C-alpha cells in the first residue's frame, strides 16, 4: 500500500468516526427543544453529551488536519469552495459551544429556553450542511483546470444536495434519540424520546431513499459495486434500526443506526476513490489522491506521526467514554436549577 492510499483510508476512518460520534451529538442537540417542556429534563438530556461533545469535534479537526497534510490542494480547493458554508457552520458551532457553557450559569427559564434554541440551531445547521457538502463532492462541482472553484455559494445548493442535507439531519436526529434511550433513566422522558425518534426515523428513511434515487441519476456512485453494496447495507441497517427502536429495543436500535451511518459514509468514499473532489466541468480536472497529494517525503513523515498519535488519541477517548459510561438520572441535575 502506498502512502497516498494509506492517507485516503485514514481520512475515511476519521470522517466516518466523526459522522458516527458527532451524528448522535448533533441529533441530541437538534431534538433538545422538543424532548420535554420541563427544564430539569432538558438538563438531563444535555448531561448525556456534556462530557464528550467537544471531544467528538476533535475527529473533524483531525480529519481536516490530515487533509491539509496529505492532500493540500484538496484542502485549499475545498475550503475555498465551501467558504461561506463553512463560515456558517463555524458560527453555528461557536454558538452551540457558548450555549452549552452559559446555559448552566443562569436561573432564568426564558434565558435557558434561548440557549436551548441556540443548541438546536448549532446542531441542526452543521448536520444539514455536512449532508450538502458530501452530496456536492459526489455529484461534482465546477472545478477548473487550475483546481479553482468556478461558482458561488448558491451553486452548492441543488435538489440532490438539499435532499442530502435533510437526510443527514433526520438520520442524525434519530441517531441522537436512540443514543438518549441508552443514557437516561427517567421512564416518561424516554417514552417521549421514543415517540420523537420514530418520527425522525420515518423522515430519515424517506429522505435517505429519495436521496439514493437522485444520487443514482446525477452521480456515478452506482458504477462501483462495493459502494452500492455498502449503501444498500446502510439503508437496510437503518430500517432495521427503526423497527428495533419501535419495539423499545434501544441498544439494538443504536447499534444498527451506527452501522447504517458507518456503511453509508464508507460507501460514499469508496465511490469517490481515487478522487477526492469531482469536477463537473471535466472529469480530468478532478482532484485525486495523486494530483492533489503532498510529496512522498512529507507523506512518509506524516505516516510515522499518525501511527504513533492516532492510537493514543483513540485510547484517550475510549477512556473518557468509560469514565462517563453511567446513565444520567434525575438526581444528577438536582441543585442546578
GROMACS .gro file of C-alpha atoms in nm:
model
  337
    1UNK     CA    1   0.000   0.000   0.000
    2UNK     CA    2   0.147   0.336  -0.098
    3UNK     CA    3   0.126   0.648   0.117
    4UNK     CA    4  -0.145   0.811  -0.094
    5UNK     CA    5  -0.384   0.518  -0.044
    6UNK     CA    6  -0.295   0.494   0.327
    7UNK     CA    7  -0.385   0.858   0.384
    8UNK     CA    8  -0.706   0.826   0.187
    9UNK     CA    9  -0.805   0.534   0.412
   10UNK     CA   10  -0.708   0.729   0.724
   11UNK     CA   11  -0.922   1.025   0.617
   12UNK     CA   12  -1.212   0.786   0.553
   13UNK     CA   13  -1.172   0.644   0.904
   14UNK     CA   14  -1.159   0.990   1.061
   15UNK     CA   15  -1.465   1.123   0.879
   16UNK     CA   16  -1.657   0.802   0.942
   17UNK     CA   17  -1.575   0.821   1.313
   18UNK     CA   18  -1.679   1.185   1.310
   19UNK     CA   19  -2.017   1.115   1.150
   20UNK     CA   20  -2.080   0.827   1.391
   21UNK     CA   21  -1.987   1.019   1.708
   22UNK     CA   22  -2.093   1.369   1.613
   23UNK     CA   23  -2.403   1.223   1.449
   24UNK     CA   24  -2.576   1.140   1.778
   25UNK     CA   25  -2.419   1.453   1.928
   26UNK     CA   26  -2.586   1.673   1.665
   27UNK     CA   27  -2.900   1.465   1.697
   28UNK     CA   28  -2.932   1.522   2.071
   29UNK     CA   29  -2.887   1.896   2.024
   30UNK     CA   30  -3.137   1.909   1.739
   31UNK     CA   31  -3.406   1.731   1.942
   32UNK     CA   32  -3.347   1.926   2.265
   33UNK     CA   33  -3.634   2.180   2.239
   34UNK     CA   34  -3.885   1.903   2.161
   35UNK     CA   35  -3.792   1.628   2.407
   36UNK     CA   36  -3.961   1.794   2.702
   37UNK     CA   37  -4.112   2.126   2.817
   38UNK     CA   38  -3.952   2.079   3.160
   39UNK     CA   39  -3.619   2.243   3.221
   40UNK     CA   40  -3.483   1.973   3.452
   41UNK     CA   41  -3.548   1.704   3.190
   42UNK     CA   42  -3.375   1.910   2.920
   43UNK     CA   43  -3.080   1.943   3.155
   44UNK     CA   44  -3.064   1.563   3.183
   45UNK     CA   45  -3.056   1.542   2.802
   46UNK     CA   46  -2.769   1.789   2.783
   47UNK     CA   47  -2.581   1.598   3.053
   48UNK     CA   48  -2.572   1.288   2.831
   49UNK     CA   49  -2.334   1.460   2.586
   50UNK     CA   50  -2.187   1.726   2.814
   51UNK     CA   51  -1.860   1.542   2.892
   52UNK     CA   52  -1.795   1.423   2.534
   53UNK     CA   53  -1.936   1.666   2.275
   54UNK     CA   54  -1.616   1.870   2.247
   55UNK     CA   55  -1.409   1.553   2.218
   56UNK     CA   56  -1.626   1.439   1.930
   57UNK     CA   57  -1.541   1.760   1.745
   58UNK     CA   58  -1.174   1.659   1.753
   59UNK     CA   59  -1.244   1.398   1.486
   60UNK     CA   60  -1.343   1.673   1.243
   61UNK     CA   61  -1.039   1.883   1.331
   62UNK     CA   62  -0.809   1.583   1.294
   63UNK     CA   63  -0.966   1.492   0.958
   64UNK     CA   64  -0.913   1.849   0.840
   65UNK     CA   65  -0.553   1.841   0.959
   66UNK     CA   66  -0.493   1.510   0.783
   67UNK     CA   67  -0.641   1.654   0.464
   68UNK     CA   68  -0.413   1.957   0.489
   69UNK     CA   69  -0.103   1.745   0.547
   70UNK     CA   70  -0.167   1.473   0.292
   71UNK     CA   71  -0.371   1.646   0.019
   72UNK     CA   72  -0.309   2.022   0.048
   73UNK     CA   73  -0.461   2.101  -0.293
   74UNK     CA   74  -0.786   1.936  -0.187
   75UNK     CA   75  -0.778   2.129   0.140
   76UNK     CA   76  -0.728   2.459  -0.042
   77UNK     CA   77  -0.993   2.394  -0.307
   78UNK     CA   78  -1.246   2.251  -0.062
   79UNK     CA   79  -1.218   2.536   0.188
   80UNK     CA   80  -1.243   2.799  -0.084
   81UNK     CA   81  -1.538   2.619  -0.244
   82UNK     CA   82  -1.734   2.582   0.080
   83UNK     CA   83  -1.608   2.907   0.232
   84UNK     CA   84  -1.946   3.063   0.317
   85UNK     CA   85  -2.097   2.728   0.413
   86UNK     CA   86  -1.804   2.655   0.646
   87UNK     CA   87  -1.829   3.006   0.790
   88UNK     CA   88  -2.197   2.948   0.867
   89UNK     CA   89  -2.111   2.611   1.018
   90UNK     CA   90  -1.839   2.768   1.232
   91UNK     CA   91  -2.079   3.036   1.360
   92UNK     CA   92  -2.333   2.765   1.447
   93UNK     CA   93  -2.073   2.555   1.629
   94UNK     CA   94  -1.942   2.855   1.824
   95UNK     CA   95  -2.297   2.947   1.924
   96UNK     CA   96  -2.357   2.586   2.026
   97UNK     CA   97  -2.044   2.570   2.241
   98UNK     CA   98  -2.126   2.902   2.409
   99UNK     CA   99  -2.480   2.785   2.476
  100UNK     CA  100  -2.360   2.464   2.642
  101UNK     CA  101  -2.142   2.666   2.879
  102UNK     CA  102  -2.373   2.959   2.956
  103UNK     CA  103  -2.699   2.770   2.991
  104UNK     CA  104  -2.596   2.637   3.329
  105UNK     CA  105  -2.498   2.982   3.455
  106UNK     CA  106  -2.846   3.133   3.451
  107UNK     CA  107  -3.154   3.056   3.654
  108UNK     CA  108  -3.388   3.240   3.420
  109UNK     CA  109  -3.616   2.996   3.237
  110UNK     CA  110  -3.651   3.240   2.945
  111UNK     CA  111  -3.276   3.263   2.903
  112UNK     CA  112  -3.239   2.886   2.926
  113UNK     CA  113  -3.500   2.850   2.653
  114UNK     CA  114  -3.296   3.092   2.443
  115UNK     CA  115  -2.981   2.884   2.493
  116UNK     CA  116  -3.176   2.566   2.418
  117UNK     CA  117  -3.273   2.719   2.084
  118UNK     CA  118  -2.910   2.809   2.021
  119UNK     CA  119  -2.803   2.448   2.089
  120UNK     CA  120  -3.069   2.325   1.846
  121UNK     CA  121  -2.962   2.573   1.578
  122UNK     CA  122  -2.594   2.498   1.634
  123UNK     CA  123  -2.660   2.125   1.595
  124UNK     CA  124  -2.910   2.120   1.308
  125UNK     CA  125  -2.725   2.362   1.078
  126UNK     CA  126  -2.393   2.168   1.074
  127UNK     CA  127  -2.578   1.838   1.028
  128UNK     CA  128  -2.763   1.980   0.726
  129UNK     CA  129  -2.452   2.145   0.578
  130UNK     CA  130  -2.247   1.825   0.605
  131UNK     CA  131  -2.512   1.647   0.401
  132UNK     CA  132  -2.500   1.922   0.139
  133UNK     CA  133  -2.118   1.915   0.126
  134UNK     CA  134  -2.088   1.537   0.096
  135UNK     CA  135  -2.352   1.528  -0.178
  136UNK     CA  136  -2.175   1.805  -0.371
  137UNK     CA  137  -1.847   1.616  -0.355
  138UNK     CA  138  -2.017   1.314  -0.511
  139UNK     CA  139  -2.228   1.498  -0.769
  140UNK     CA  140  -1.940   1.717  -0.879
  141UNK     CA  141  -1.855   2.086  -0.860
  142UNK     CA  142  -1.743   2.334  -1.128
  143UNK     CA  143  -1.371   2.297  -1.061
  144UNK     CA  144  -1.140   2.432  -1.329
  145UNK     CA  145  -0.812   2.309  -1.464
  146UNK     CA  146  -0.623   2.515  -1.205
  147UNK     CA  147  -0.810   2.340  -0.919
  148UNK     CA  148  -1.016   2.654  -0.852
  149UNK     CA  149  -1.392   2.659  -0.789
  150UNK     CA  150  -1.581   2.845  -1.061
  151UNK     CA  151  -1.909   2.902  -0.886
  152UNK     CA  152  -2.074   3.078  -0.594
  153UNK     CA  153  -2.243   2.981  -0.269
  154UNK     CA  154  -2.582   2.916  -0.428
  155UNK     CA  155  -2.415   2.687  -0.681
  156UNK     CA  156  -2.367   2.446  -0.391
  157UNK     CA  157  -2.742   2.411  -0.349
  158UNK     CA  158  -2.933   2.180  -0.577
  159UNK     CA  159  -3.229   1.943  -0.526
  160UNK     CA  160  -2.998   1.647  -0.462
  161UNK     CA  161  -2.770   1.838  -0.222
  162UNK     CA  162  -3.063   1.983  -0.027
  163UNK     CA  163  -3.216   1.636  -0.003
  164UNK     CA  164  -2.878   1.507   0.115
  165UNK     CA  165  -2.873   1.773   0.384
  166UNK     CA  166  -3.220   1.675   0.503
  167UNK     CA  167  -3.125   1.306   0.502
  168UNK     CA  168  -2.822   1.375   0.722
  169UNK     CA  169  -3.031   1.595   0.952
  170UNK     CA  170  -3.310   1.341   1.010
  171UNK     CA  171  -3.077   1.040   1.032
  172UNK     CA  172  -2.860   1.217   1.289
  173UNK     CA  173  -3.170   1.326   1.483
  174UNK     CA  174  -3.287   0.965   1.502
  175UNK     CA  175  -2.935   0.851   1.594
  176UNK     CA  176  -2.944   1.102   1.880
  177UNK     CA  177  -3.281   0.973   2.000
  178UNK     CA  178  -3.151   0.615   2.004
  179UNK     CA  179  -2.845   0.732   2.199
  180UNK     CA  180  -3.060   0.910   2.458
  181UNK     CA  181  -3.259   0.595   2.537
  182UNK     CA  182  -2.930   0.434   2.644
  183UNK     CA  183  -2.816   0.724   2.859
  184UNK     CA  184  -3.130   0.822   3.054
  185UNK     CA  185  -3.334   0.653   3.328
  186UNK     CA  186  -3.649   0.866   3.352
  187UNK     CA  187  -3.925   0.648   3.204
  188UNK     CA  188  -4.157   0.930   3.099
  189UNK     CA  189  -3.876   1.118   2.927
  190UNK     CA  190  -3.758   0.805   2.745
  191UNK     CA  191  -4.111   0.737   2.617
  192UNK     CA  192  -4.136   1.088   2.473
  193UNK     CA  193  -3.794   1.048   2.311
  194UNK     CA  194  -3.900   0.715   2.161
  195UNK     CA  195  -4.207   0.877   2.007
  196UNK     CA  196  -3.998   1.163   1.868
  197UNK     CA  197  -3.731   0.921   1.747
  198UNK     CA  198  -3.980   0.714   1.549
  199UNK     CA  199  -4.091   1.026   1.362
  200UNK     CA  200  -3.731   1.110   1.285
  201UNK     CA  201  -3.673   0.751   1.170
  202UNK     CA  202  -3.965   0.776   0.928
  203UNK     CA  203  -3.845   1.107   0.787
  204UNK     CA  204  -3.489   0.975   0.774
  205UNK     CA  205  -3.593   0.663   0.581
  206UNK     CA  206  -3.796   0.859   0.326
  207UNK     CA  207  -3.531   1.124   0.264
  208UNK     CA  208  -3.250   0.866   0.257
  209UNK     CA  209  -3.424   0.658  -0.007
  210UNK     CA  210  -3.515   0.964  -0.215
  211UNK     CA  211  -3.156   1.086  -0.186
  212UNK     CA  212  -3.030   0.749  -0.309
  213UNK     CA  213  -3.258   0.768  -0.614
  214UNK     CA  214  -3.125   1.113  -0.707
  215UNK     CA  215  -2.766   1.002  -0.647
  216UNK     CA  216  -2.826   0.726  -0.900
  217UNK     CA  217  -2.934   0.987  -1.155
  218UNK     CA  218  -2.663   1.250  -1.105
  219UNK     CA  219  -2.354   1.059  -0.986
  220UNK     CA  220  -2.151   0.754  -1.082
  221UNK     CA  221  -2.178   0.606  -0.731
  222UNK     CA  222  -2.374   0.305  -0.860
  223UNK     CA  223  -2.100   0.221  -1.107
  224UNK     CA  224  -1.891   0.092  -0.814
  225UNK     CA  225  -2.026  -0.244  -0.686
  226UNK     CA  226  -1.871  -0.213  -0.340
  227UNK     CA  227  -2.019   0.134  -0.295
  228UNK     CA  228  -2.363   0.007  -0.398
  229UNK     CA  229  -2.343  -0.287  -0.159
  230UNK     CA  230  -2.241  -0.066   0.134
  231UNK     CA  231  -2.509   0.194   0.057
  232UNK     CA  232  -2.777  -0.075   0.039
  233UNK     CA  233  -2.650  -0.224   0.365
  234UNK     CA  234  -2.666   0.120   0.523
  235UNK     CA  235  -3.029   0.159   0.416
  236UNK     CA  236  -3.119  -0.188   0.546
  237UNK     CA  237  -2.946  -0.128   0.878
  238UNK     CA  238  -3.134   0.199   0.920
  239UNK     CA  239  -3.472   0.037   0.851
  240UNK     CA  240  -3.387  -0.247   1.092
  241UNK     CA  241  -3.280   0.011   1.349
  242UNK     CA  242  -3.614   0.188   1.324
  243UNK     CA  243  -3.801  -0.142   1.365
  244UNK     CA  244  -3.594  -0.232   1.672
  245UNK     CA  245  -3.647   0.114   1.816
  246UNK     CA  246  -4.024   0.083   1.768
  247UNK     CA  247  -4.011  -0.231   1.984
  248UNK     CA  248  -3.831  -0.038   2.260
  249UNK     CA  249  -3.501  -0.213   2.188
  250UNK     CA  250  -3.287   0.096   2.231
  251UNK     CA  251  -2.950  -0.076   2.235
  252UNK     CA  252  -3.016  -0.267   1.913
  253UNK     CA  253  -3.159   0.047   1.755
  254UNK     CA  254  -2.848   0.249   1.837
  255UNK     CA  255  -2.607  -0.020   1.721
  256UNK     CA  256  -2.793  -0.062   1.391
  257UNK     CA  257  -2.813   0.314   1.330
  258UNK     CA  258  -2.440   0.331   1.399
  259UNK     CA  259  -2.379   0.059   1.139
  260UNK     CA  260  -2.604   0.246   0.894
  261UNK     CA  261  -2.400   0.565   0.931
  262UNK     CA  262  -2.068   0.380   0.905
  263UNK     CA  263  -2.173   0.183   0.594
  264UNK     CA  264  -2.315   0.490   0.423
  265UNK     CA  265  -2.008   0.703   0.499
  266UNK     CA  266  -1.766   0.440   0.373
  267UNK     CA  267  -1.976   0.378   0.061
  268UNK     CA  268  -1.954   0.744  -0.040
  269UNK     CA  269  -1.576   0.746  -0.010
  270UNK     CA  270  -1.549   0.415  -0.196
  271UNK     CA  271  -1.750   0.570  -0.480
  272UNK     CA  272  -1.516   0.870  -0.483
  273UNK     CA  273  -1.188   0.674  -0.485
  274UNK     CA  274  -0.934   0.762  -0.615
  275UNK     CA  275  -1.093   1.106  -0.643
  276UNK     CA  276  -1.143   1.343  -0.354
  277UNK     CA  277  -1.330   1.620  -0.537
  278UNK     CA  278  -1.515   1.561  -0.864
  279UNK     CA  279  -1.508   1.827  -1.136
  280UNK     CA  280  -1.838   1.865  -1.319
  281UNK     CA  281  -1.664   2.063  -1.596
  282UNK     CA  282  -1.416   1.794  -1.696
  283UNK     CA  283  -1.351   1.460  -1.521
  284UNK     CA  284  -0.979   1.505  -1.593
  285UNK     CA  285  -0.980   1.814  -1.370
  286UNK     CA  286  -1.099   1.621  -1.065
  287UNK     CA  287  -0.872   1.625  -0.761
  288UNK     CA  288  -0.736   1.279  -0.685
  289UNK     CA  289  -0.508   1.114  -0.432
  290UNK     CA  290  -0.231   1.150  -0.692
  291UNK     CA  291  -0.251   1.501  -0.837
  292UNK     CA  292  -0.351   1.667  -0.508
  293UNK     CA  293  -0.106   1.487  -0.274
  294UNK     CA  294   0.193   1.614  -0.082
  295UNK     CA  295   0.542   1.495  -0.168
  296UNK     CA  296   0.633   1.133  -0.083
  297UNK     CA  297   0.874   1.256   0.185
  298UNK     CA  298   0.601   1.460   0.358
  299UNK     CA  299   0.363   1.166   0.346
  300UNK     CA  300   0.625   0.932   0.491
  301UNK     CA  301   0.696   1.164   0.785
  302UNK     CA  302   0.325   1.220   0.849
  303UNK     CA  303   0.261   0.845   0.835
  304UNK     CA  304   0.502   0.782   1.121
  305UNK     CA  305   0.339   1.060   1.325
  306UNK     CA  306  -0.009   0.924   1.255
  307UNK     CA  307   0.083   0.568   1.350
  308UNK     CA  308   0.208   0.697   1.686
  309UNK     CA  309  -0.054   0.961   1.770
  310UNK     CA  310  -0.382   0.819   1.639
  311UNK     CA  311  -0.382   0.512   1.869
  312UNK     CA  312  -0.306   0.739   2.166
  313UNK     CA  313  -0.600   0.964   2.082
  314UNK     CA  314  -0.829   0.662   2.039
  315UNK     CA  315  -0.722   0.518   2.375
  316UNK     CA  316  -0.777   0.852   2.549
  317UNK     CA  317  -1.125   0.897   2.403
  318UNK     CA  318  -1.213   0.538   2.488
  319UNK     CA  319  -1.103   0.604   2.846
  320UNK     CA  320  -1.323   0.917   2.859
  321UNK     CA  321  -1.625   0.720   2.741
  322UNK     CA  322  -1.553   0.455   3.003
  323UNK     CA  323  -1.537   0.716   3.281
  324UNK     CA  324  -1.870   0.874   3.177
  325UNK     CA  325  -2.045   0.546   3.087
  326UNK     CA  326  -2.316   0.566   3.355
  327UNK     CA  327  -2.671   0.674   3.277
  328UNK     CA  328  -2.788   1.022   3.373
  329UNK     CA  329  -3.051   1.022   3.648
  330UNK     CA  330  -3.283   1.298   3.774
  331UNK     CA  331  -3.069   1.317   4.089
  332UNK     CA  332  -2.769   1.419   3.879
  333UNK     CA  333  -2.927   1.753   3.791
  334UNK     CA  334  -3.063   1.847   4.132
  335UNK     CA  335  -2.930   2.178   4.252
  336UNK     CA  336  -2.856   2.303   3.901
  337UNK     CA  337  -3.182   2.500   3.865
   0.00000   0.00000   0.00000
